[in-house]
Coordinates of N, CA and C and ligand atoms in Angstrom, one line a residue:
M1 N -3.9 -8.1 15.5 CA -4.8 -7.2 14.8 C -4.6 -7.5 13.3
N2 N -5.8 -7.5 12.6 CA -5.7 -7.6 11.1 C -6.1 -6.2 10.6
F3 N -5.1 -5.6 10.0 CA -5.3 -4.2 9.5 C -5.5 -4.1 8.0
I4 N -6.3 -3.2 7.5 CA -6.2 -2.7 6.1 C -5.7 -1.3 6.2
F5 N -4.7 -1.0 5.3 CA -4.3 0.4 5.2 C -4.9 1.0 3.9
L6 N -5.7 2.1 4.0 CA -6.3 2.7 2.9 C -5.7 4.1 2.7
G7 N -5.8 4.6 1.5 CA -5.4 6.0 1.3 C -4.9 6.2 -0.1
P8 N -4.9 7.4 -0.6 CA -4.5 7.6 -2.0 C -3.0 7.2 -2.2
P9 N -2.6 7.0 -3.5 CA -1.2 6.8 -3.7 C -0.4 8.0 -3.2
G10 N 0.7 7.8 -2.6 CA 1.5 8.9 -2.1 C 1.2 9.3 -0.7
A11 N 0.2 8.6 -0.1 CA -0.1 9.0 1.3 C 1.0 8.5 2.3
G12 N 1.9 7.7 1.8 CA 2.9 7.2 2.6 C 2.5 5.8 3.3
K13 N 1.4 5.3 2.8 CA 1.0 4.0 3.4 C 2.0 2.9 3.4
G14 N 2.7 2.8 2.3 CA 3.7 1.7 2.2 C 4.8 1.8 3.2
T15 N 5.3 3.0 3.3 CA 6.4 3.3 4.3 C 5.8 3.0 5.7
L16 N 4.6 3.5 6.0 CA 4.1 3.3 7.3 C 3.7 1.9 7.6
A17 N 3.2 1.2 6.6 CA 2.9 -0.2 6.8 C 4.1 -1.0 7.1
K18 N 5.2 -0.7 6.5 CA 6.5 -1.5 6.8 C 6.9 -1.3 8.3
E19 N 6.8 0.0 8.7 CA 7.2 0.3 10.1 C 6.2 -0.3 11.1
A20 N 4.9 -0.1 10.8 CA 3.9 -0.6 11.7 C 4.0 -2.2 11.8
A21 N 4.3 -2.8 10.7 CA 4.4 -4.3 10.7 C 5.6 -4.7 11.6
K22 N 6.7 -4.0 11.5 CA 7.8 -4.3 12.4 C 7.4 -4.1 13.9
F23 N 6.7 -3.0 14.2 CA 6.3 -2.7 15.5 C 5.4 -3.8 16.1
Y24 N 4.5 -4.3 15.3 CA 3.6 -5.4 15.8 C 4.1 -6.8 15.6
N25 N 5.2 -6.8 14.8 CA 5.8 -8.1 14.5 C 4.8 -9.0 13.7
I26 N 4.2 -8.4 12.7 CA 3.2 -9.1 11.9 C 3.6 -8.8 10.4
P27 N 3.2 -9.7 9.5 CA 3.6 -9.4 8.1 C 2.9 -8.2 7.4
H28 N 3.7 -7.6 6.6 CA 3.2 -6.5 5.8 C 3.0 -7.1 4.4
I29 N 1.7 -7.1 4.0 CA 1.3 -7.7 2.7 C 0.9 -6.6 1.8
S30 N 1.8 -6.3 0.8 CA 1.5 -5.2 -0.2 C 1.3 -5.9 -1.5
T31 N 0.1 -5.7 -2.0 CA -0.2 -6.3 -3.4 C 0.7 -5.6 -4.4
G32 N 1.0 -4.3 -4.3 CA 1.9 -3.7 -5.2 C 3.3 -4.3 -5.2
D33 N 3.8 -4.6 -4.0 CA 5.1 -5.2 -3.9 C 5.1 -6.6 -4.5
I34 N 4.0 -7.4 -4.3 CA 3.9 -8.7 -4.8 C 3.8 -8.6 -6.4
F35 N 3.1 -7.7 -6.9 CA 3.1 -7.6 -8.4 C 4.4 -7.2 -8.9
R36 N 5.1 -6.2 -8.2 CA 6.4 -5.8 -8.7 C 7.4 -6.9 -8.7
E37 N 7.3 -7.7 -7.6 CA 8.2 -8.9 -7.5 C 8.0 -9.9 -8.7
N38 N 6.7 -10.1 -9.0 CA 6.4 -10.9 -10.2 C 6.8 -10.4 -11.5
I39 N 6.8 -9.0 -11.6 CA 7.2 -8.4 -12.9 C 8.8 -8.6 -13.0
K40 N 9.4 -8.4 -11.8 CA 10.9 -8.5 -11.8 C 11.3 -9.9 -12.2
N41 N 10.6 -10.9 -11.7 CA 10.9 -12.3 -12.0 C 10.3 -12.8 -13.3
Q42 N 9.6 -11.9 -14.0 CA 8.9 -12.3 -15.3 C 8.1 -13.5 -15.2
T43 N 7.3 -13.6 -14.1 CA 6.3 -14.7 -14.0 C 5.1 -14.5 -14.9
E44 N 4.3 -15.5 -15.1 CA 3.0 -15.3 -15.9 C 2.2 -14.1 -15.3
L45 N 2.1 -14.1 -14.0 CA 1.3 -13.0 -13.4 C 2.0 -11.7 -13.7
G46 N 3.3 -11.6 -13.6 CA 4.0 -10.4 -13.8 C 3.8 -9.9 -15.3
K47 N 3.8 -10.8 -16.2 CA 3.6 -10.5 -17.6 C 2.2 -9.9 -17.8
K48 N 1.2 -10.5 -17.2 CA -0.1 -10.0 -17.3 C -0.3 -8.6 -16.7
A49 N 0.4 -8.4 -15.6 CA 0.2 -7.1 -14.8 C 1.0 -5.9 -15.2
K50 N 2.1 -6.2 -15.9 CA 3.1 -5.1 -16.1 C 2.5 -3.8 -16.8
A51 N 1.8 -4.0 -18.0 CA 1.4 -2.9 -18.8 C 0.3 -2.1 -18.0
I52 N -0.6 -2.8 -17.3 CA -1.6 -2.2 -16.5 C -1.0 -1.3 -15.4
I53 N -0.1 -1.9 -14.7 CA 0.5 -1.2 -13.5 C 1.3 0.0 -14.0
D54 N 2.1 -0.2 -15.1 CA 2.9 1.0 -15.6 C 2.0 2.2 -15.9
A55 N 0.8 1.9 -16.5 CA -0.1 2.9 -16.9 C -0.9 3.5 -15.7
G56 N -0.7 2.9 -14.5 CA -1.5 3.4 -13.3 C -2.9 2.8 -13.2
G57 N -3.2 1.8 -14.0 CA -4.5 1.2 -13.9 C -4.5 0.1 -12.8
L58 N -5.6 -0.6 -12.7 CA -5.8 -1.7 -11.7 C -5.7 -3.0 -12.3
V59 N -5.0 -3.9 -11.7 CA -5.0 -5.3 -12.1 C -6.4 -5.9 -11.8
S60 N -6.9 -6.9 -12.5 CA -8.3 -7.4 -12.4 C -8.6 -7.8 -11.0
D61 N -9.8 -7.7 -10.5 CA -10.2 -8.1 -9.2 C -9.9 -9.6 -9.0
E62 N -10.3 -10.4 -10.1 CA -10.1 -11.8 -10.0 C -8.7 -12.2 -9.6
I63 N -7.8 -11.7 -10.4 CA -6.3 -12.1 -10.2 C -5.9 -11.6 -8.8
T64 N -6.3 -10.4 -8.4 CA -5.8 -9.8 -7.2 C -6.4 -10.5 -6.0
I65 N -7.7 -10.9 -6.0 CA -8.4 -11.5 -4.9 C -7.7 -12.9 -4.7
D66 N -7.5 -13.7 -5.8 CA -6.8 -15.0 -5.6 C -5.5 -14.9 -5.0
L67 N -4.8 -13.9 -5.4 CA -3.4 -13.7 -4.8 C -3.4 -13.4 -3.3
V68 N -4.4 -12.6 -2.9 CA -4.4 -12.2 -1.5 C -5.0 -13.4 -0.7
K69 N -6.0 -14.1 -1.2 CA -6.5 -15.2 -0.5 C -5.4 -16.3 -0.3
D70 N -4.6 -16.5 -1.3 CA -3.5 -17.4 -1.1 C -2.5 -17.0 -0.1
R71 N -2.2 -15.7 -0.1 CA -1.2 -15.1 0.8 C -1.7 -15.2 2.3
L72 N -3.0 -15.0 2.5 CA -3.6 -15.0 3.8 C -3.8 -16.4 4.4
S73 N -3.6 -17.4 3.5 CA -3.7 -18.8 4.0 C -2.4 -19.3 4.6
K74 N -1.3 -18.4 4.5 CA 0.0 -18.8 5.1 C 0.0 -18.7 6.6
D75 N 0.8 -19.5 7.2 CA 0.9 -19.6 8.7 C 1.3 -18.2 9.4
D76 N 2.1 -17.5 8.7 CA 2.7 -16.3 9.3 C 1.6 -15.2 9.5
T77 N 0.4 -15.4 9.0 CA -0.7 -14.4 9.2 C -1.5 -14.7 10.4
K78 N -1.2 -15.7 11.1 CA -2.1 -16.2 12.3 C -2.2 -15.1 13.3
N79 N -1.1 -14.4 13.6 CA -1.2 -13.4 14.7 C -1.5 -12.0 14.2
G80 N -1.9 -11.8 13.0 CA -2.3 -10.5 12.4 C -1.5 -10.2 11.2
Y81 N -1.9 -9.1 10.5 CA -1.2 -8.7 9.3 C -1.6 -7.3 8.9
I82 N -0.9 -6.7 8.1 CA -1.3 -5.4 7.5 C -1.4 -5.6 6.0
L83 N -2.7 -5.4 5.5 CA -2.9 -5.4 4.1 C -2.7 -4.0 3.5
D84 N -1.8 -3.8 2.6 CA -1.4 -2.5 2.1 C -1.7 -2.5 0.6
G85 N -2.7 -1.8 0.2 CA -3.0 -1.7 -1.2 C -4.1 -2.7 -1.6
F86 N -4.7 -3.4 -0.7 CA -5.8 -4.3 -0.9 C -6.7 -4.2 0.3
P87 N -8.0 -4.2 0.1 CA -8.7 -4.1 -1.1 C -8.6 -2.7 -1.8
R88 N -8.8 -2.6 -3.1 CA -8.8 -1.3 -3.8 C -10.1 -1.1 -4.5
T89 N -11.0 -2.0 -4.5 CA -12.3 -1.8 -5.1 C -13.3 -2.5 -4.2
I90 N -14.6 -2.1 -4.4 CA -15.7 -2.6 -3.6 C -15.8 -4.2 -3.8
P91 N -15.7 -4.7 -5.0 CA -15.8 -6.2 -5.1 C -14.6 -6.8 -4.4
Q92 N -13.4 -6.2 -4.3 CA -12.3 -6.8 -3.6 C -12.7 -6.9 -2.1
A93 N -13.3 -5.8 -1.6 CA -13.6 -5.7 -0.2 C -14.7 -6.7 0.2
E94 N -15.6 -6.9 -0.7 CA -16.7 -7.9 -0.5 C -16.1 -9.3 -0.5
A95 N -15.2 -9.6 -1.4 CA -14.6 -10.9 -1.5 C -13.7 -11.1 -0.2
L96 N -13.0 -10.1 0.3 CA -12.2 -10.2 1.4 C -13.0 -10.7 2.7
E97 N -14.2 -10.2 2.8 CA -15.0 -10.5 3.9 C -15.3 -12.0 4.0
K98 N -15.2 -12.7 2.9 CA -15.5 -14.1 2.9 C -14.3 -15.0 3.4
F99 N -13.1 -14.4 3.4 CA -12.0 -15.2 3.9 C -11.1 -14.5 4.9
A100 N -11.5 -13.4 5.4 CA -10.7 -12.7 6.4 C -11.6 -11.9 7.4
K101 N -11.1 -11.7 8.6 CA -11.8 -10.9 9.6 C -11.0 -9.7 9.9
I102 N -11.4 -8.5 9.4 CA -10.6 -7.3 9.5 C -11.0 -6.6 10.8
D103 N -10.0 -6.1 11.6 CA -10.2 -5.4 12.8 C -10.3 -3.9 12.7
A104 N -9.5 -3.4 11.7 CA -9.5 -2.0 11.5 C -9.1 -1.6 10.1
A105 N -9.7 -0.6 9.5 CA -9.4 -0.1 8.2 C -8.8 1.3 8.5
V106 N -7.5 1.5 8.4 CA -6.9 2.8 8.7 C -6.8 3.6 7.4
N107 N -7.4 4.8 7.5 CA -7.5 5.6 6.3 C -6.5 6.8 6.4
F108 N -5.4 6.7 5.6 CA -4.4 7.8 5.6 C -4.8 8.8 4.6
D109 N -5.2 10.0 5.2 CA -5.9 11.0 4.5 C -4.9 12.1 4.0
I110 N -5.0 12.5 2.8 CA -4.1 13.6 2.3 C -4.7 14.1 1.0
E111 N -4.5 15.4 0.7 CA -5.1 16.0 -0.5 C -4.2 15.8 -1.8
D112 N -4.8 15.8 -2.9 CA -4.2 15.5 -4.2 C -2.9 16.3 -4.5
E113 N -2.9 17.5 -4.1 CA -1.7 18.4 -4.3 C -0.5 17.8 -3.7
A114 N -0.6 17.4 -2.4 CA 0.5 16.8 -1.7 C 0.9 15.5 -2.3
V115 N 0.0 14.8 -2.8 CA 0.2 13.5 -3.5 C 1.2 13.7 -4.7
V116 N 0.9 14.7 -5.5 CA 1.7 14.9 -6.7 C 3.1 15.2 -6.3
D117 N 3.3 16.1 -5.3 CA 4.6 16.4 -4.8 C 5.4 15.2 -4.3
R118 N 4.7 14.4 -3.6 CA 5.4 13.3 -2.9 C 5.8 12.2 -4.0
L119 N 4.8 11.9 -4.9 CA 5.1 10.8 -5.8 C 6.1 11.3 -6.9
G120 N 6.1 12.6 -7.2 CA 7.0 13.2 -8.1 C 8.5 13.0 -7.7
G121 N 8.8 13.0 -6.5 CA 10.2 12.8 -6.1 C 10.6 11.5 -5.5
R122 N 9.6 10.5 -5.7 CA 9.8 9.2 -5.0 C 10.8 8.3 -5.8
V123 N 11.6 7.6 -5.0 CA 12.4 6.6 -5.7 C 12.3 5.3 -4.8
C124 N 12.5 4.2 -5.4 CA 12.2 2.9 -4.8 C 13.4 2.0 -4.9
C125 N 13.7 1.2 -3.9 CA 14.8 0.2 -4.0 C 14.5 -1.0 -4.9
K126 N 15.3 -1.3 -5.9 CA 15.1 -2.4 -6.8 C 15.1 -3.7 -6.1
D127 N 15.8 -3.8 -5.0 CA 15.9 -5.1 -4.3 C 15.0 -5.3 -3.1
C128 N 14.8 -4.3 -2.3 CA 13.9 -4.5 -1.1 C 12.6 -3.7 -1.1
G129 N 12.4 -2.8 -2.1 CA 11.2 -2.1 -2.2 C 11.1 -0.9 -1.3
Q130 N 12.1 -0.6 -0.5 CA 12.1 0.6 0.4 C 12.0 1.8 -0.4
M131 N 11.1 2.8 0.0 CA 10.9 4.0 -0.7 C 11.8 5.1 0.0
F132 N 12.2 6.0 -0.9 CA 12.9 7.3 -0.4 C 12.2 8.4 -1.2
H133 N 12.5 9.7 -0.8 CA 12.1 10.8 -1.5 C 13.3 11.8 -1.7
V134 N 13.5 12.2 -2.9 CA 14.7 13.0 -3.1 C 14.8 14.2 -2.3
K135 N 13.6 14.8 -1.9 CA 13.6 16.0 -1.1 C 13.4 15.7 0.4
T136 N 12.3 15.0 0.6 CA 11.9 14.9 2.0 C 12.5 13.7 2.8
M137 N 12.9 12.7 2.1 CA 13.4 11.5 2.8 C 14.6 10.9 1.9
P138 N 15.6 11.7 1.7 CA 16.7 11.3 0.8 C 17.5 10.1 1.4
P139 N 18.0 9.2 0.6 CA 18.9 8.2 1.1 C 20.2 8.8 1.5
K140 N 21.0 8.1 2.4 CA 22.2 8.7 2.8 C 23.2 8.8 1.7
V141 N 23.2 7.8 0.8 CA 24.1 7.9 -0.4 C 23.1 8.0 -1.6
A142 N 23.3 9.0 -2.5 CA 22.4 9.2 -3.6 C 22.3 7.9 -4.5
G143 N 21.1 7.5 -4.8 CA 20.9 6.4 -5.7 C 21.1 5.0 -5.1
K144 N 21.4 5.0 -3.7 CA 21.6 3.7 -3.1 C 20.7 3.5 -1.9
C145 N 20.1 2.3 -1.7 CA 19.2 2.1 -0.6 C 20.0 2.0 0.8
D146 N 19.5 2.7 1.8 CA 20.1 2.7 3.1 C 20.0 1.4 3.8
K147 N 19.0 0.6 3.5 CA 18.7 -0.7 4.2 C 19.6 -1.8 3.6
C148 N 19.7 -1.9 2.2 CA 20.3 -3.0 1.7 C 21.4 -2.7 0.6
G149 N 21.6 -1.4 0.3 CA 22.6 -1.0 -0.7 C 22.1 -1.2 -2.1
G150 N 20.8 -1.6 -2.3 CA 20.3 -1.8 -3.6 C 20.2 -0.5 -4.4
E151 N 20.1 -0.6 -5.7 CA 20.0 0.6 -6.6 C 18.6 1.2 -6.5
L152 N 18.5 2.5 -6.5 CA 17.2 3.2 -6.4 C 16.7 3.6 -7.8
Y153 N 15.4 3.5 -8.1 CA 14.9 3.9 -9.4 C 13.5 4.5 -9.2
T154 N 13.1 5.2 -10.3 CA 11.8 5.8 -10.3 C 10.8 4.8 -10.9
R155 N 9.8 4.4 -10.2 CA 8.8 3.5 -10.8 C 8.1 4.1 -12.0
D156 N 7.8 3.3 -13.0 CA 7.1 3.8 -14.2 C 5.8 4.5 -13.8
D157 N 5.2 3.9 -12.8 CA 3.9 4.5 -12.4 C 4.0 5.8 -11.6
D158 N 5.2 6.2 -11.3 CA 5.5 7.5 -10.6 C 5.8 8.6 -11.6
K159 N 5.7 8.3 -12.9 CA 5.9 9.3 -13.9 C 4.6 10.1 -14.0
P160 N 4.7 11.4 -14.4 CA 3.5 12.3 -14.2 C 2.2 11.8 -14.8
E161 N 2.2 11.3 -16.0 CA 0.9 10.9 -16.6 C 0.2 9.8 -15.8
S162 N 1.1 8.9 -15.3 CA 0.5 7.7 -14.5 C 0.1 8.2 -13.2
I163 N 0.7 9.2 -12.6 CA 0.3 9.7 -11.3 C -1.1 10.3 -11.4
Q164 N -1.4 11.1 -12.4 CA -2.7 11.6 -12.6 C -3.7 10.5 -12.8
N165 N -3.4 9.5 -13.5 CA -4.3 8.4 -13.8 C -4.6 7.6 -12.5
R166 N -3.5 7.4 -11.7 CA -3.7 6.7 -10.4 C -4.6 7.5 -9.5
L167 N -4.6 8.8 -9.5 CA -5.5 9.6 -8.6 C -6.9 9.5 -9.1
V168 N -7.1 9.4 -10.4 CA -8.5 9.3 -10.9 C -9.0 7.9 -10.5
V169 N -8.2 6.9 -10.7 CA -8.5 5.5 -10.4 C -8.9 5.4 -8.9
Y170 N -8.0 6.1 -8.1 CA -8.3 6.1 -6.6 C -9.6 6.7 -6.3
R171 N -9.9 7.9 -6.8 CA -11.2 8.5 -6.5 C -12.4 7.7 -6.9
N172 N -12.3 7.1 -8.1 CA -13.4 6.3 -8.7 C -13.6 5.0 -8.0
S173 N -12.5 4.2 -7.9 CA -12.6 2.8 -7.5 C -12.3 2.6 -6.0
T174 N -11.4 3.3 -5.4 CA -10.9 3.0 -4.1 C -11.5 3.8 -3.0
A175 N -11.7 5.1 -3.2 CA -12.3 6.0 -2.2 C -13.6 5.5 -1.7
P176 N -14.5 4.9 -2.5 CA -15.7 4.4 -1.9 C -15.6 3.4 -0.8
L177 N -14.3 2.8 -0.6 CA -14.1 1.9 0.5 C -14.1 2.6 1.8
I178 N -13.9 3.9 1.8 CA -13.9 4.7 3.1 C -15.3 4.6 3.7
D179 N -16.3 4.8 2.9 CA -17.7 4.7 3.5 C -18.0 3.2 3.7
F180 N -17.6 2.4 2.9 CA -17.8 0.9 3.1 C -17.4 0.5 4.5
Y181 N -16.1 0.9 4.9 CA -15.6 0.5 6.2 C -16.2 1.4 7.3
R182 N -16.5 2.6 7.0 CA -17.1 3.5 8.0 C -18.4 2.9 8.4
N183 N -19.2 2.4 7.5 CA -20.5 1.8 7.8 C -20.4 0.6 8.6
K184 N -19.3 0.0 8.6 CA -19.1 -1.2 9.4 C -18.4 -0.9 10.7
N185 N -18.2 0.4 11.0 CA -17.5 0.8 12.2 C -16.1 0.4 12.3
L186 N -15.4 0.2 11.2 CA -14.0 -0.3 11.2 C -13.1 0.8 10.8
L187 N -13.6 2.0 10.4 CA -12.7 3.0 9.9 C -12.0 3.9 10.9
V188 N -10.7 4.0 10.8 CA -9.9 4.9 11.7 C -9.2 5.9 10.8
D189 N -9.5 7.2 10.9 CA -8.9 8.2 10.0 C -7.6 8.7 10.7
I190 N -6.5 8.8 9.8 CA -5.3 9.4 10.3 C -4.8 10.4 9.3
D191 N -4.5 11.6 9.7 CA -4.0 12.6 8.9 C -2.6 12.3 8.4
A192 N -2.4 12.1 7.1 CA -1.1 11.6 6.5 C -0.2 12.8 6.1
K193 N -0.6 14.0 6.4 CA 0.1 15.2 5.9 C 1.5 15.3 6.7
P194 N 1.6 15.1 8.0 CA 2.9 15.2 8.7 C 3.9 14.2 8.1
A195 N 5.2 14.4 8.6 CA 6.3 13.5 8.2 C 6.0 12.1 8.6
P196 N 6.5 11.1 7.9 CA 6.2 9.7 8.2 C 6.4 9.3 9.7
E197 N 7.5 9.8 10.3 CA 7.7 9.4 11.7 C 6.6 9.9 12.6
K198 N 6.1 11.1 12.3 CA 5.0 11.7 13.1 C 3.7 10.9 12.9
V199 N 3.4 10.5 11.7 CA 2.2 9.8 11.4 C 2.3 8.4 12.1
L200 N 3.5 7.8 12.1 CA 3.7 6.5 12.7 C 3.4 6.6 14.2
E201 N 3.8 7.7 14.8 CA 3.6 8.0 16.3 C 2.1 8.0 16.5
I202 N 1.3 8.8 15.7 CA -0.1 8.9 15.8 C -0.8 7.5 15.7
F203 N -0.3 6.8 14.7 CA -0.8 5.4 14.5 C -0.6 4.6 15.8
K204 N 0.6 4.6 16.3 CA 0.9 3.8 17.5 C 0.0 4.2 18.7
Q205 N -0.2 5.5 18.8 CA -1.1 6.0 19.9 C -2.5 5.5 19.8
K206 N -3.0 5.4 18.6 CA -4.3 4.9 18.4 C -4.5 3.4 18.6
F207 N -3.4 2.7 18.4 CA -3.4 1.3 18.5 C -2.4 0.8 19.5
A208 N -2.4 1.3 20.7 CA -1.4 0.9 21.7 C -1.5 -0.6 21.9
K209 N -0.4 -1.2 22.0 CA -0.4 -2.7 22.1 C -1.1 -3.2 23.3
Ligands
ADP301 P1 0.7 3.0 -4.5 O1 2.0 3.5 -4.3 O2 -0.1 3.7 -5.6 O3 -0.1 2.8 -3.3 P2 1.0 0.1 -4.9 O4 2.5 -0.2 -4.7 O5 0.1 -0.3 -3.8 O6 0.9 1.6 -5.3 O7 0.5 -0.6 -6.2 C1 1.0 -0.3 -7.5 C2 0.1 -0.8 -8.6 O8 -0.2 -2.2 -8.4 C3 -1.3 -0.1 -8.6 O9 -1.2 1.1 -9.2 C4 -2.1 -1.2 -9.4 O10 -1.8 -1.1 -10.7 C5 -1.5 -2.5 -8.8 N1 -2.3 -2.9 -7.7 C6 -1.8 -3.0 -6.4 N2 -2.8 -3.5 -5.6 C7 -3.9 -3.7 -6.3 C8 -5.2 -4.1 -6.1 N3 -5.6 -4.4 -4.8 N4 -6.1 -4.3 -7.1 C9 -5.7 -4.0 -8.4 N5 -4.5 -3.5 -8.7 C10 -3.6 -3.4 -7.7
ZN302 ZN1 16.9 -1.9 -0.4

């Protein structure tokens, strides 16, 4: 299956995408992770993207589309993949149709208030990108990743001003994708309010292997 994961920032899509990708044994392709990796390694792409991402804006469609097109041309995507964080605009979705065949667009639905709570306490592993939440999903040892022992930090775009900005960007640019995929009969809604394990269960039930 070729999946798109849609939903506002903080819906838990990244965490779910990682788990679902393991379950199906297909790659989890997160444009946010790819950008952060490039920022960490100070590549040309990373330098271009850093200020935009820190402020909660969107990297240009042109750059992002090229990046995903290139990633989907790799052999490991042959048996399926999960696109997490792409497409994020209608032009990206239109471009994607030219080089990919999507089977389902899964929309993780949650209201803004819950988003602010979730992103406010979120911390991320510097090394593997795993997310934790200081209140709802704390790491076993404070400040350290359960999976790889890496140091946990608060992303610049999880600071309050950027969170508000990301929600506005989401409503204006990304939410229209819900109707875009509904009109193509590809949309599957999942309530993202419950705890991640529960949401993952619901996801698995909808897409039994
Ligand atoms: P979130 O936790 O908000 O879902 P991501 O990790 O998916 O965030 O992405 C972080 C940031 O990377 C976004 O706020 C945006 O600046 C940039 N980004 C990620 N995917 C895209 C995309 N498809 N188009 C443009 N910018 C993107
Ligand atoms: Zn880690």
